[in-house]
PDB file of C-alpha atoms in Angstrom:
ATOM      1  CA  UNK A 206      36.512 -13.334 -64.833  1.00 95.00           C
ATOM      2  CA  UNK A 207      34.843 -10.601 -66.884  1.00 97.00           C
ATOM      3  CA  UNK A 208      33.530 -12.373 -70.030  1.00 98.00           C
ATOM      4  CA  UNK A 209      33.942  -9.258 -72.156  1.00 98.00           C
ATOM      5  CA  UNK A 210      37.571  -8.776 -71.048  1.00 98.00           C
ATOM      6  CA  UNK A 211      38.229 -12.461 -71.729  1.00 98.00           C
ATOM      7  CA  UNK A 212      36.817 -12.093 -75.241  1.00 98.00           C
ATOM      8  CA  UNK A 213      38.792  -8.967 -76.080  1.00 98.00           C
ATOM      9  CA  UNK A 214      42.053 -10.247 -74.553  1.00 98.00           C
ATOM     10  CA  UNK A 215      41.883 -13.612 -76.326  1.00 98.00           C
ATOM     11  CA  UNK A 216      41.110 -11.884 -79.618  1.00 98.00           C
ATOM     12  CA  UNK A 217      44.377  -9.984 -79.208  1.00 98.00           C
ATOM     13  CA  UNK A 218      46.208 -13.187 -80.213  1.00 98.00           C
ATOM     14  CA  UNK A 219      47.361 -12.973 -83.842  1.00 98.00           C
ATOM     15  CA  UNK A 220      46.456 -15.664 -86.348  1.00 98.00           C
ATOM     16  CA  UNK A 221      46.721 -16.568 -89.977  1.00 98.00           C
ATOM     17  CA  UNK A 222      44.064 -18.515 -91.849  1.00 98.00           C
ATOM     18  CA  UNK A 223      44.695 -22.053 -93.049  1.00 98.00           C
ATOM     19  CA  UNK A 224      42.834 -24.791 -94.863  1.00 98.00           C
ATOM     20  CA  UNK A 225      43.350 -27.985 -92.911  1.00 98.00           C
ATOM     21  CA  UNK A 226      42.671 -31.160 -94.893  1.00 98.00           C
ATOM     22  CA  UNK A 227      42.535 -34.878 -94.192  1.00 98.00           C
ATOM     23  CA  UNK A 228      41.623 -37.999 -96.128  1.00 98.00           C
ATOM     24  CA  UNK A 229      40.474 -41.517 -95.390  1.00 98.00           C
ATOM     25  CA  UNK A 230      39.788 -43.455 -98.585  1.00 96.00           C
ATOM     26  CA  UNK A 231      36.817 -41.743-100.249  1.00 94.00           C
ATOM     27  CA  UNK A 232      36.238 -39.457 -97.310  1.00 96.00           C
ATOM     28  CA  UNK A 233      37.811 -36.026 -97.524  1.00 97.00           C
ATOM     29  CA  UNK A 234      37.667 -33.385 -94.808  1.00 97.00           C
ATOM     30  CA  UNK A 235      38.656 -29.752 -95.205  1.00 97.00           C
ATOM     31  CA  UNK A 236      38.188 -26.853 -92.824  1.00 97.00           C
ATOM     32  CA  UNK A 237      39.235 -23.236 -92.507  1.00 97.00           C
ATOM     33  CA  UNK A 238      41.155 -23.019 -89.238  1.00 98.00           C
ATOM     34  CA  UNK A 239      43.227 -20.409 -87.450  1.00 98.00           C
ATOM     35  CA  UNK A 240      44.142 -21.986 -84.111  1.00 98.00           C
ATOM     36  CA  UNK A 241      47.560 -23.212 -85.178  1.00 98.00           C
ATOM     37  CA  UNK A 242      51.119 -22.763 -83.939  1.00 98.00           C
ATOM     38  CA  UNK A 243      54.515 -24.363 -84.282  1.00 98.00           C
ATOM     39  CA  UNK A 244      55.346 -26.277 -81.085  1.00 98.00           C
ATOM     40  CA  UNK A 245      58.953 -27.548 -81.466  1.00 98.00           C
ATOM     41  CA  UNK A 246      61.954 -27.185 -83.772  1.00 98.00           C
ATOM     42  CA  UNK A 247      63.370 -30.689 -83.215  1.00 98.00           C
ATOM     43  CA  UNK A 248      61.411 -32.696 -83.993  1.00 98.00           C
ATOM     44  CA  UNK A 249      59.397 -30.147 -85.988  1.00 98.00           C
ATOM     45  CA  UNK A 250      56.003 -30.164 -84.266  1.00 98.00           C
ATOM     46  CA  UNK A 251      52.883 -28.107 -84.734  1.00 98.00           C
ATOM     47  CA  UNK A 252      49.790 -27.851 -82.562  1.00 98.00           C
ATOM     48  CA  UNK A 253      46.378 -27.336 -84.164  1.00 98.00           C
ATOM     49  CA  UNK A 254      43.082 -27.015 -82.301  1.00 98.00           C
ATOM     50  CA  UNK A 255      40.336 -28.584 -84.416  1.00 98.00           C
ATOM     51  CA  UNK A 256      36.602 -28.397 -83.681  1.00 97.00           C
ATOM     52  CA  UNK A 257      35.696 -31.734 -82.140  1.00 96.00           C
ATOM     53  CA  UNK A 258      32.460 -32.187 -84.071  1.00 92.00           C
ATOM     54  CA  UNK A 259      33.655 -31.578 -87.626  1.00 89.00           C
ATOM     55  CA  UNK A 260      34.367 -34.062 -90.375  1.00 90.00           C
ATOM     56  CA  UNK A 261      38.098 -33.317 -90.607  1.00 96.00           C
ATOM     57  CA  UNK A 262      38.417 -34.078 -86.907  1.00 97.00           C
ATOM     58  CA  UNK A 263      36.891 -37.536 -87.331  1.00 97.00           C
ATOM     59  CA  UNK A 264      39.224 -38.333 -90.217  1.00 98.00           C
ATOM     60  CA  UNK A 265      42.327 -37.106 -88.372  1.00 98.00           C
ATOM     61  CA  UNK A 266      41.302 -39.213 -85.399  1.00 97.00           C
ATOM     62  CA  UNK A 267      41.193 -42.262 -87.635  1.00 97.00           C
ATOM     63  CA  UNK A 268      44.240 -41.670 -89.849  1.00 98.00           C
ATOM     64  CA  UNK A 269      46.484 -39.620 -87.570  1.00 98.00           C
ATOM     65  CA  UNK A 270      47.444 -37.332 -90.437  1.00 98.00           C
ATOM     66  CA  UNK A 271      46.523 -33.980 -91.937  1.00 98.00           C
ATOM     67  CA  UNK A 272      47.805 -31.219 -94.176  1.00 98.00           C
ATOM     68  CA  UNK A 273      47.868 -27.469 -93.630  1.00 98.00           C
ATOM     69  CA  UNK A 274      47.500 -25.101 -96.599  1.00 98.00           C
ATOM     70  CA  UNK A 275      48.429 -21.487 -95.863  1.00 98.00           C
ATOM     71  CA  UNK A 276      46.242 -18.774 -97.405  1.00 98.00           C
ATOM     72  CA  UNK A 277      47.900 -15.747 -98.948  1.00 98.00           C
ATOM     73  CA  UNK A 278      46.814 -12.209 -98.122  1.00 98.00           C
ATOM     74  CA  UNK A 279      44.597 -11.985-101.210  1.00 98.00           C
ATOM     75  CA  UNK A 280      42.956 -15.388-100.718  1.00 98.00           C
ATOM     76  CA  UNK A 281      40.251 -14.753 -98.149  1.00 98.00           C
ATOM     77  CA  UNK A 282      37.588 -15.825-100.651  1.00 98.00           C
ATOM     78  CA  UNK A 283      39.246 -19.219-100.984  1.00 98.00           C
ATOM     79  CA  UNK A 284      39.337 -19.504 -97.218  1.00 98.00           C
ATOM     80  CA  UNK A 285      35.637 -18.716 -96.935  1.00 97.00           C
ATOM     81  CA  UNK A 286      34.844 -21.640 -99.251  1.00 97.00           C
ATOM     82  CA  UNK A 287      36.161 -23.897 -96.485  1.00 97.00           C
ATOM     83  CA  UNK A 288      33.800 -22.614 -93.813  1.00 94.00           C
ATOM     84  CA  UNK A 289      31.196 -24.726 -95.656  1.00 91.00           C
ATOM     85  CA  UNK A 290      30.636 -28.467 -95.913  1.00 92.00           C
ATOM     86  CA  UNK A 291      33.398 -30.238 -97.802  1.00 94.00           C
ATOM     87  CA  UNK A 292      32.545 -31.148-101.384  1.00 95.00           C
ATOM     88  CA  UNK A 293      34.847 -33.013-103.761  1.00 96.00           C
ATOM     89  CA  UNK A 294      34.164 -32.770-107.507  1.00 96.00           C
ATOM     90  CA  UNK A 295      36.787 -34.309-109.760  1.00 94.00           C
ATOM     91  CA  UNK A 296      40.095 -32.794-108.769  1.00 96.00           C
ATOM     92  CA  UNK A 297      38.497 -29.865-106.959  1.00 98.00           C
ATOM     93  CA  UNK A 298      37.726 -29.400-103.287  1.00 98.00           C
ATOM     94  CA  UNK A 299      35.002 -26.809-102.602  1.00 97.00           C
ATOM     95  CA  UNK A 300      35.759 -25.463-106.065  1.00 97.00           C
ATOM     96  CA  UNK A 301      39.555 -25.299-105.814  1.00 98.00           C
ATOM     97  CA  UNK A 302      41.979 -27.692-107.470  1.00 98.00           C
ATOM     98  CA  UNK A 303      43.947 -30.025-105.250  1.00 98.00           C
ATOM     99  CA  UNK A 304      46.497 -32.799-105.463  1.00 98.00           C
ATOM    100  CA  UNK A 305      47.233 -35.484-102.860  1.00 98.00           C
ATOM    101  CA  UNK A 306      49.993 -34.777-100.368  1.00 98.00           C
ATOM    102  CA  UNK A 307      52.990 -37.023-101.094  1.00 98.00           C
ATOM    103  CA  UNK A 308      53.309 -38.293 -97.528  1.00 98.00           C
ATOM    104  CA  UNK A 309      49.751 -38.428 -96.220  1.00 98.00           C
ATOM    105  CA  UNK A 310      47.466 -38.167 -99.246  1.00 98.00           C
ATOM    106  CA  UNK A 311      45.728 -35.209 -97.578  1.00 98.00           C
ATOM    107  CA  UNK A 312      44.652 -32.647-100.204  1.00 98.00           C
ATOM    108  CA  UNK A 313      47.033 -29.828-101.065  1.00 98.00           C
ATOM    109  CA  UNK A 314      45.355 -26.829-102.689  1.00 98.00           C
ATOM    110  CA  UNK A 315      47.463 -25.869-105.672  1.00 98.00           C
ATOM    111  CA  UNK A 316      46.517 -22.151-105.533  1.00 98.00           C
ATOM    112  CA  UNK A 317      47.893 -21.693-102.036  1.00 98.00           C
ATOM    113  CA  UNK A 318      51.496 -20.561-101.515  1.00 98.00           C
ATOM    114  CA  UNK A 319      52.688 -22.755 -98.628  1.00 98.00           C
ATOM    115  CA  UNK A 320      51.757 -26.163 -97.225  1.00 98.00           C
ATOM    116  CA  UNK A 321      52.901 -28.843 -94.855  1.00 98.00           C
ATOM    117  CA  UNK A 322      51.854 -32.353 -93.940  1.00 98.00           C
ATOM    118  CA  UNK A 323      51.863 -33.683 -90.407  1.00 98.00           C
ATOM    119  CA  UNK A 324      51.376 -36.890 -88.419  1.00 98.00           C
ATOM    120  CA  UNK A 325      49.674 -36.716 -85.039  1.00 98.00           C
ATOM    121  CA  UNK A 326      51.806 -37.603 -82.031  1.00 98.00           C
ATOM    122  CA  UNK A 327      49.433 -36.513 -79.243  1.00 98.00           C
ATOM    123  CA  UNK A 328      45.843 -35.350 -78.835  1.00 98.00           C
ATOM    124  CA  UNK A 329      44.408 -33.382 -75.924  1.00 98.00           C
ATOM    125  CA  UNK A 330      40.613 -33.751 -75.715  1.00 97.00           C
ATOM    126  CA  UNK A 331      39.494 -31.343 -73.077  1.00 96.00           C
ATOM    127  CA  UNK A 332      37.331 -28.648 -74.642  1.00 95.00           C
ATOM    128  CA  UNK A 333      35.139 -28.084 -77.689  1.00 98.00           C
ATOM    129  CA  UNK A 334      38.270 -28.415 -79.850  1.00 98.00           C
ATOM    130  CA  UNK A 335      40.927 -31.127 -79.751  1.00 98.00           C
ATOM    131  CA  UNK A 336      44.567 -30.040 -79.665  1.00 98.00           C
ATOM    132  CA  UNK A 337      46.431 -32.231 -82.125  1.00 98.00           C
ATOM    133  CA  UNK A 338      50.191 -32.102 -81.686  1.00 98.00           C
ATOM    134  CA  UNK A 339      51.737 -33.403 -84.884  1.00 98.00           C
ATOM    135  CA  UNK A 340      55.138 -33.871 -86.468  1.00 98.00           C
ATOM    136  CA  UNK A 341      55.740 -32.082 -89.754  1.00 98.00           C
ATOM    137  CA  UNK A 342      56.787 -34.762 -92.240  1.00 98.00           C
ATOM    138  CA  UNK A 343      56.706 -32.843 -95.496  1.00 98.00           C
ATOM    139  CA  UNK A 344      56.447 -29.245 -96.628  1.00 98.00           C
ATOM    140  CA  UNK A 345      56.358 -27.210 -99.799  1.00 98.00           C
ATOM    141  CA  UNK A 346      56.488 -23.681-101.132  1.00 98.00           C
ATOM    142  CA  UNK A 347      54.649 -22.775-104.349  1.00 98.00           C
ATOM    143  CA  UNK A 348      55.279 -19.025-104.237  1.00 98.00           C
ATOM    144  CA  UNK A 349      57.568 -17.567-101.612  1.00 97.00           C
ATOM    145  CA  UNK A 350      56.699 -13.992-102.594  1.00 98.00           C
ATOM    146  CA  UNK A 351      53.205 -14.269-101.091  1.00 98.00           C
ATOM    147  CA  UNK A 352      52.559 -12.715 -97.685  1.00 98.00           C
ATOM    148  CA  UNK A 353      50.361 -14.996 -95.559  1.00 98.00           C
ATOM    149  CA  UNK A 354      46.860 -13.779 -94.752  1.00 98.00           C
ATOM    150  CA  UNK A 355      46.490 -12.149 -91.342  1.00 98.00           C
ATOM    151  CA  UNK A 356      43.071 -13.026 -89.913  1.00 98.00           C
ATOM    152  CA  UNK A 357      42.840  -9.696 -88.064  1.00 97.00           C
ATOM    153  CA  UNK A 358      43.132  -7.802 -91.351  1.00 98.00           C
ATOM    154  CA  UNK A 359      39.933  -9.414 -92.672  1.00 97.00           C
ATOM    155  CA  UNK A 360      37.739  -8.010 -89.909  1.00 95.00           C
ATOM    156  CA  UNK A 361      36.770 -11.613 -89.109  1.00 95.00           C
ATOM    157  CA  UNK A 362      37.829 -13.412 -86.000  1.00 94.00           C
ATOM    158  CA  UNK A 363      37.498 -16.789 -84.359  1.00 97.00           C
ATOM    159  CA  UNK A 364      38.426 -16.722 -80.732  1.00 98.00           C
ATOM    160  CA  UNK A 365      37.565 -15.029 -77.462  1.00 97.00           C
TER     161      UNK A 365
ATOM    162  CA  UNK B 198      61.464 -33.358 -96.613  1.00 96.00           C
ATOM    163  CA  UNK B 199      63.347 -30.364 -98.001  1.00 97.00           C
ATOM    164  CA  UNK B 200      64.656 -28.480 -94.923  1.00 98.00           C
ATOM    165  CA  UNK B 201      64.484 -25.128 -96.689  1.00 98.00           C
ATOM    166  CA  UNK B 202      60.858 -25.689 -97.745  1.00 98.00           C
ATOM    167  CA  UNK B 203      60.021 -26.768 -94.206  1.00 98.00           C
ATOM    168  CA  UNK B 204      61.560 -23.579 -92.828  1.00 98.00           C
ATOM    169  CA  UNK B 205      59.779 -21.277 -95.258  1.00 98.00           C
ATOM    170  CA  UNK B 206      56.417 -23.041 -94.962  1.00 98.00           C
ATOM    171  CA  UNK B 207      56.452 -23.061 -91.152  1.00 98.00           C
ATOM    172  CA  UNK B 208      57.414 -19.388 -91.097  1.00 98.00           C
ATOM    173  CA  UNK B 209      54.242 -18.689 -93.075  1.00 98.00           C
ATOM    174  CA  UNK B 210      52.276 -19.196 -89.848  1.00 98.00           C
ATOM    175  CA  UNK B 211      51.258 -15.834 -88.364  1.00 98.00           C
ATOM    176  CA  UNK B 212      52.103 -14.932 -84.790  1.00 98.00           C
ATOM    177  CA  UNK B 213      51.895 -12.128 -82.300  1.00 98.00           C
ATOM    178  CA  UNK B 214      54.498 -11.537 -79.608  1.00 98.00           C
ATOM    179  CA  UNK B 215      53.745 -12.087 -75.948  1.00 98.00           C
ATOM    180  CA  UNK B 216      55.508 -11.862 -72.625  1.00 98.00           C
ATOM    181  CA  UNK B 217      54.759 -15.043 -70.717  1.00 98.00           C
ATOM    182  CA  UNK B 218      55.330 -14.805 -66.973  1.00 98.00           C
ATOM    183  CA  UNK B 219      55.247 -17.169 -64.013  1.00 98.00           C
ATOM    184  CA  UNK B 220      56.048 -16.961 -60.312  1.00 98.00           C
ATOM    185  CA  UNK B 221      56.995 -19.324 -57.516  1.00 98.00           C
ATOM    186  CA  UNK B 222      57.672 -17.451 -54.289  1.00 96.00           C
ATOM    187  CA  UNK B 223      60.788 -15.332 -54.907  1.00 94.00           C
ATOM    188  CA  UNK B 224      61.400 -16.888 -58.301  1.00 96.00           C
ATOM    189  CA  UNK B 225      60.019 -15.029 -61.286  1.00 97.00           C
ATOM    190  CA  UNK B 226      60.209 -16.193 -64.873  1.00 97.00           C
ATOM    191  CA  UNK B 227      59.440 -14.096 -67.935  1.00 97.00           C
ATOM    192  CA  UNK B 228      59.982 -14.878 -71.600  1.00 97.00           C
ATOM    193  CA  UNK B 229      59.115 -13.408 -74.968  1.00 97.00           C
ATOM    194  CA  UNK B 230      57.092 -16.094 -76.759  1.00 98.00           C
ATOM    195  CA  UNK B 231      55.100 -16.338 -79.963  1.00 98.00           C
ATOM    196  CA  UNK B 232      54.004 -19.983 -80.185  1.00 98.00           C
ATOM    197  CA  UNK B 233      50.552 -19.426 -78.693  1.00 98.00           C
ATOM    198  CA  UNK B 234      46.995 -20.118 -79.798  1.00 98.00           C
ATOM    199  CA  UNK B 235      43.532 -20.380 -78.337  1.00 98.00           C
ATOM    200  CA  UNK B 236      42.494 -24.049 -78.166  1.00 98.00           C
ATOM    201  CA  UNK B 237      38.846 -24.128 -76.985  1.00 98.00           C
ATOM    202  CA  UNK B 238      35.939 -21.767 -76.323  1.00 98.00           C
ATOM    203  CA  UNK B 239      34.333 -23.812 -73.532  1.00 98.00           C
ATOM    204  CA  UNK B 240      36.204 -24.171 -71.326  1.00 98.00           C
ATOM    205  CA  UNK B 241      38.409 -21.319 -72.577  1.00 98.00           C
ATOM    206  CA  UNK B 242      41.729 -23.026 -73.257  1.00 98.00           C
ATOM    207  CA  UNK B 243      44.972 -21.816 -74.758  1.00 98.00           C
ATOM    208  CA  UNK B 244      48.006 -23.788 -75.907  1.00 98.00           C
ATOM    209  CA  UNK B 245      51.498 -22.317 -75.500  1.00 98.00           C
ATOM    210  CA  UNK B 246      54.740 -23.990 -76.543  1.00 98.00           C
ATOM    211  CA  UNK B 247      57.469 -22.998 -74.080  1.00 98.00           C
ATOM    212  CA  UNK B 248      61.182 -23.754 -74.465  1.00 97.00           C
ATOM    213  CA  UNK B 249      61.854 -26.720 -72.218  1.00 96.00           C
ATOM    214  CA  UNK B 250      65.124 -25.378 -70.799  1.00 92.00           C
ATOM    215  CA  UNK B 251      64.079 -21.906 -69.715  1.00 89.00           C
ATOM    216  CA  UNK B 252      63.330 -20.613 -66.247  1.00 90.00           C
ATOM    217  CA  UNK B 253      59.661 -19.852 -66.913  1.00 96.00           C
ATOM    218  CA  UNK B 254      59.176 -23.462 -67.994  1.00 97.00           C
ATOM    219  CA  UNK B 255      60.529 -24.779 -64.691  1.00 97.00           C
ATOM    220  CA  UNK B 256      58.244 -22.479 -62.709  1.00 98.00           C
ATOM    221  CA  UNK B 257      55.157 -23.360 -64.759  1.00 98.00           C
ATOM    222  CA  UNK B 258      55.956 -27.029 -64.256  1.00 97.00           C
ATOM    223  CA  UNK B 259      55.989 -26.481 -60.500  1.00 97.00           C
ATOM    224  CA  UNK B 260      53.044 -24.093 -60.102  1.00 98.00           C
ATOM    225  CA  UNK B 261      50.848 -25.017 -63.050  1.00 98.00           C
ATOM    226  CA  UNK B 262      50.104 -21.373 -63.757  1.00 98.00           C
ATOM    227  CA  UNK B 263      51.249 -18.537 -65.987  1.00 98.00           C
ATOM    228  CA  UNK B 264      50.175 -15.208 -67.425  1.00 98.00           C
ATOM    229  CA  UNK B 265      50.299 -13.929 -70.994  1.00 98.00           C
ATOM    230  CA  UNK B 266      50.887 -10.238 -71.678  1.00 98.00           C
ATOM    231  CA  UNK B 267      50.131  -9.141 -75.250  1.00 98.00           C
ATOM    232  CA  UNK B 268      52.502  -6.623 -76.840  1.00 98.00           C
ATOM    233  CA  UNK B 269      51.053  -3.766 -78.846  1.00 98.00           C
ATOM    234  CA  UNK B 270      52.291  -2.903 -82.314  1.00 98.00           C
ATOM    235  CA  UNK B 271      54.631  -0.180 -80.992  1.00 98.00           C
ATOM    236  CA  UNK B 272      56.075  -2.293 -78.168  1.00 98.00           C
ATOM    237  CA  UNK B 273      58.726  -4.406 -79.852  1.00 98.00           C
ATOM    238  CA  UNK B 274      61.409  -2.840 -77.636  1.00 98.00           C
ATOM    239  CA  UNK B 275      59.575  -4.051 -74.542  1.00 98.00           C
ATOM    240  CA  UNK B 276      59.360  -7.512 -76.064  1.00 98.00           C
ATOM    241  CA  UNK B 277      63.092  -7.573 -76.767  1.00 97.00           C
ATOM    242  CA  UNK B 278      63.794  -6.950 -73.085  1.00 97.00           C
ATOM    243  CA  UNK B 279      62.281 -10.370 -72.420  1.00 97.00           C
ATOM    244  CA  UNK B 280      64.616 -12.255 -74.724  1.00 94.00           C
ATOM    245  CA  UNK B 281      67.167 -11.735 -71.921  1.00 91.00           C
ATOM    246  CA  UNK B 282      67.531 -13.292 -68.467  1.00 92.00           C
ATOM    247  CA  UNK B 283      64.740 -12.298 -66.117  1.00 94.00           C
ATOM    248  CA  UNK B 284      65.657  -9.607 -63.591  1.00 95.00           C
ATOM    249  CA  UNK B 285      63.323  -8.264 -60.912  1.00 96.00           C
ATOM    250  CA  UNK B 286      64.149  -4.875 -59.359  1.00 96.00           C
ATOM    251  CA  UNK B 287      61.523  -3.450 -57.013  1.00 94.00           C
ATOM    252  CA  UNK B 288      58.268  -3.453 -58.937  1.00 96.00           C
ATOM    253  CA  UNK B 289      59.959  -3.778 -62.315  1.00 97.00           C
ATOM    254  CA  UNK B 290      60.629  -6.847 -64.425  1.00 98.00           C
ATOM    255  CA  UNK B 291      63.465  -6.375 -66.943  1.00 97.00           C
ATOM    256  CA  UNK B 292      62.896  -2.658 -66.524  1.00 97.00           C
ATOM    257  CA  UNK B 293      59.106  -2.600 -66.918  1.00 98.00           C
ATOM    258  CA  UNK B 294      56.628  -2.124 -64.110  1.00 98.00           C
ATOM    259  CA  UNK B 295      54.441  -5.063 -63.148  1.00 98.00           C
ATOM    260  CA  UNK B 296      51.764  -6.036 -60.676  1.00 98.00           C
ATOM    261  CA  UNK B 297      50.806  -9.553 -59.560  1.00 98.00           C
ATOM    262  CA  UNK B 298      48.011 -11.282 -61.445  1.00 98.00           C
ATOM    263  CA  UNK B 299      44.924 -11.516 -59.205  1.00 98.00           C
ATOM    264  CA  UNK B 300      44.419 -15.248 -59.773  1.00 98.00           C
ATOM    265  CA  UNK B 301      47.927 -16.664 -60.160  1.00 98.00           C
ATOM    266  CA  UNK B 302      50.323 -13.986 -58.893  1.00 98.00           C
ATOM    267  CA  UNK B 303      52.156 -14.173 -62.240  1.00 98.00           C
ATOM    268  CA  UNK B 304      53.446 -10.722 -63.233  1.00 98.00           C
ATOM    269  CA  UNK B 305      51.237  -8.511 -65.387  1.00 98.00           C
ATOM    270  CA  UNK B 306      53.129  -5.771 -67.223  1.00 98.00           C
ATOM    271  CA  UNK B 307      51.174  -2.571 -66.733  1.00 98.00           C
ATOM    272  CA  UNK B 308      52.308  -1.011 -70.036  1.00 98.00           C
ATOM    273  CA  UNK B 309      50.846  -3.819 -72.157  1.00 98.00           C
ATOM    274  CA  UNK B 310      47.305  -3.554 -73.515  1.00 98.00           C
ATOM    275  CA  UNK B 311      45.904  -7.070 -72.970  1.00 98.00           C
ATOM    276  CA  UNK B 312      46.594  -9.938 -70.571  1.00 98.00           C
ATOM    277  CA  UNK B 313      45.239 -13.222 -69.365  1.00 98.00           C
ATOM    278  CA  UNK B 314      46.078 -15.733 -66.656  1.00 98.00           C
ATOM    279  CA  UNK B 315      45.876 -19.471 -67.146  1.00 98.00           C
ATOM    280  CA  UNK B 316      46.131 -22.737 -65.226  1.00 98.00           C
ATOM    281  CA  UNK B 317      47.727 -25.733 -66.915  1.00 98.00           C
ATOM    282  CA  UNK B 318      45.452 -28.700 -67.610  1.00 98.00           C
ATOM    283  CA  UNK B 319      47.802 -30.770 -69.819  1.00 98.00           C
ATOM    284  CA  UNK B 320      51.435 -30.781 -70.905  1.00 98.00           C
ATOM    285  CA  UNK B 321      52.882 -32.510 -73.964  1.00 98.00           C
ATOM    286  CA  UNK B 322      56.637 -33.068 -73.592  1.00 97.00           C
ATOM    287  CA  UNK B 323      57.804 -34.333 -76.943  1.00 96.00           C
ATOM    288  CA  UNK B 324      60.164 -31.808 -78.500  1.00 95.00           C
ATOM    289  CA  UNK B 325      62.463 -28.962 -77.514  1.00 98.00           C
ATOM    290  CA  UNK B 326      59.392 -27.044 -76.313  1.00 98.00           C
ATOM    291  CA  UNK B 327      56.592 -28.261 -74.041  1.00 98.00           C
ATOM    292  CA  UNK B 328      53.020 -27.644 -75.162  1.00 98.00           C
ATOM    293  CA  UNK B 329      51.114 -26.390 -72.133  1.00 98.00           C
ATOM    294  CA  UNK B 330      47.353 -26.521 -72.576  1.00 98.00           C
ATOM    295  CA  UNK B 331      45.841 -24.217 -69.982  1.00 98.00           C
ATOM    296  CA  UNK B 332      42.462 -22.859 -68.937  1.00 98.00           C
ATOM    297  CA  UNK B 333      42.070 -19.091 -68.995  1.00 98.00           C
ATOM    298  CA  UNK B 334      40.968 -18.099 -65.484  1.00 98.00           C
ATOM    299  CA  UNK B 335      41.258 -14.324 -65.649  1.00 98.00           C
ATOM    300  CA  UNK B 336      41.750 -11.653 -68.300  1.00 98.00           C
ATOM    301  CA  UNK B 337      42.043  -7.912 -68.605  1.00 98.00           C
ATOM    302  CA  UNK B 338      42.139  -5.083 -71.100  1.00 98.00           C
ATOM    303  CA  UNK B 339      44.112  -1.922 -70.328  1.00 98.00           C
ATOM    304  CA  UNK B 340      43.690  -0.234 -73.706  1.00 98.00           C
ATOM    305  CA  UNK B 341      41.390  -1.744 -76.293  1.00 97.00           C
ATOM    306  CA  UNK B 342      42.477   0.739 -78.962  1.00 98.00           C
ATOM    307  CA  UNK B 343      45.910  -0.897 -79.312  1.00 98.00           C
ATOM    308  CA  UNK B 344      46.527  -3.229 -82.267  1.00 98.00           C
ATOM    309  CA  UNK B 345      48.527  -6.279 -81.174  1.00 98.00           C
ATOM    310  CA  UNK B 346      52.061  -6.613 -82.524  1.00 98.00           C
ATOM    311  CA  UNK B 347      52.413  -8.878 -85.565  1.00 98.00           C
ATOM    312  CA  UNK B 348      55.729 -10.730 -85.337  1.00 98.00           C
ATOM    313  CA  UNK B 349      56.071 -10.812 -89.138  1.00 97.00           C
ATOM    314  CA  UNK B 350      55.980  -7.002 -89.265  1.00 97.00           C
ATOM    315  CA  UNK B 351      59.127  -6.762 -87.135  1.00 97.00           C
ATOM    316  CA  UNK B 352      61.316  -8.655 -89.590  1.00 95.00           C
ATOM    317  CA  UNK B 353      62.078 -11.108 -86.777  1.00 95.00           C
ATOM    318  CA  UNK B 354      60.813 -14.631 -86.654  1.00 94.00           C
ATOM    319  CA  UNK B 355      60.903 -17.672 -84.427  1.00 97.00           C
ATOM    320  CA  UNK B 356      59.891 -20.815 -86.233  1.00 98.00           C
ATOM    321  CA  UNK B 357      60.751 -22.946 -89.213  1.00 97.00           C
TER     322      UNK B 357
END
């Protein structure tokens, strides 16, 4: 396999950008992720590939739950705040206000237009990321006029 | 959970559109799919959720291999041809020329700009789609100037 062809071909997959969050008591994890897809209508499942060595991963492993916050097209700066270490101050997470998800307690960022909460049903631990398959147990829409951010449009990518 | 909120929030995930193909002797399966993401850098894994009752699914189950052909932004019409039953005529698949993938034999559509072949490592059978986690074993680029099709831009969607 030509490594350069592999990189270019895999980067041809389209992605959004999401802030994935998880909580275990005082411990909060949050990460900017893009490797996410729906995986079933009934039950409603999603699959998210989460870096195996990050703090959100450890919390999801323990609690079996997480939330996904969808960034809008003008919210790249918010997304970038979640490429850094997670920091909770009062009711803010990396500088952005959050509230606990009703079903899982995982932080929901109030500035973001769409969110859902999910409970892990299966985990595939084969590579440098774990594929968590999870059932969507709650969802919300704060502003349905917002177009979700397309990762490709930012000039950034994560894949290949 | 509010079903309408669930639908809108899950449709906020961004997708491309891909033609997934598989082969088992004389049997060829091909399907337009969008539930696809990379899932690891090392080894290079992808995760694809494939409708459990379609012909490609049965072939992948048997052979453990498939190919992904990435549609370019002007190729929606080609994609639509793969929402129908698969039909091989000579060296065409649903009317579009193909050649066998070097590693898996799965059809590669010669008009599409990017492709990769993958071998299944894990399968999660929980919903109406199976999540196949698969290692990318070969990849190619026919035209790296083409922007991949964004499903949202077509006004169509599959999710929610």
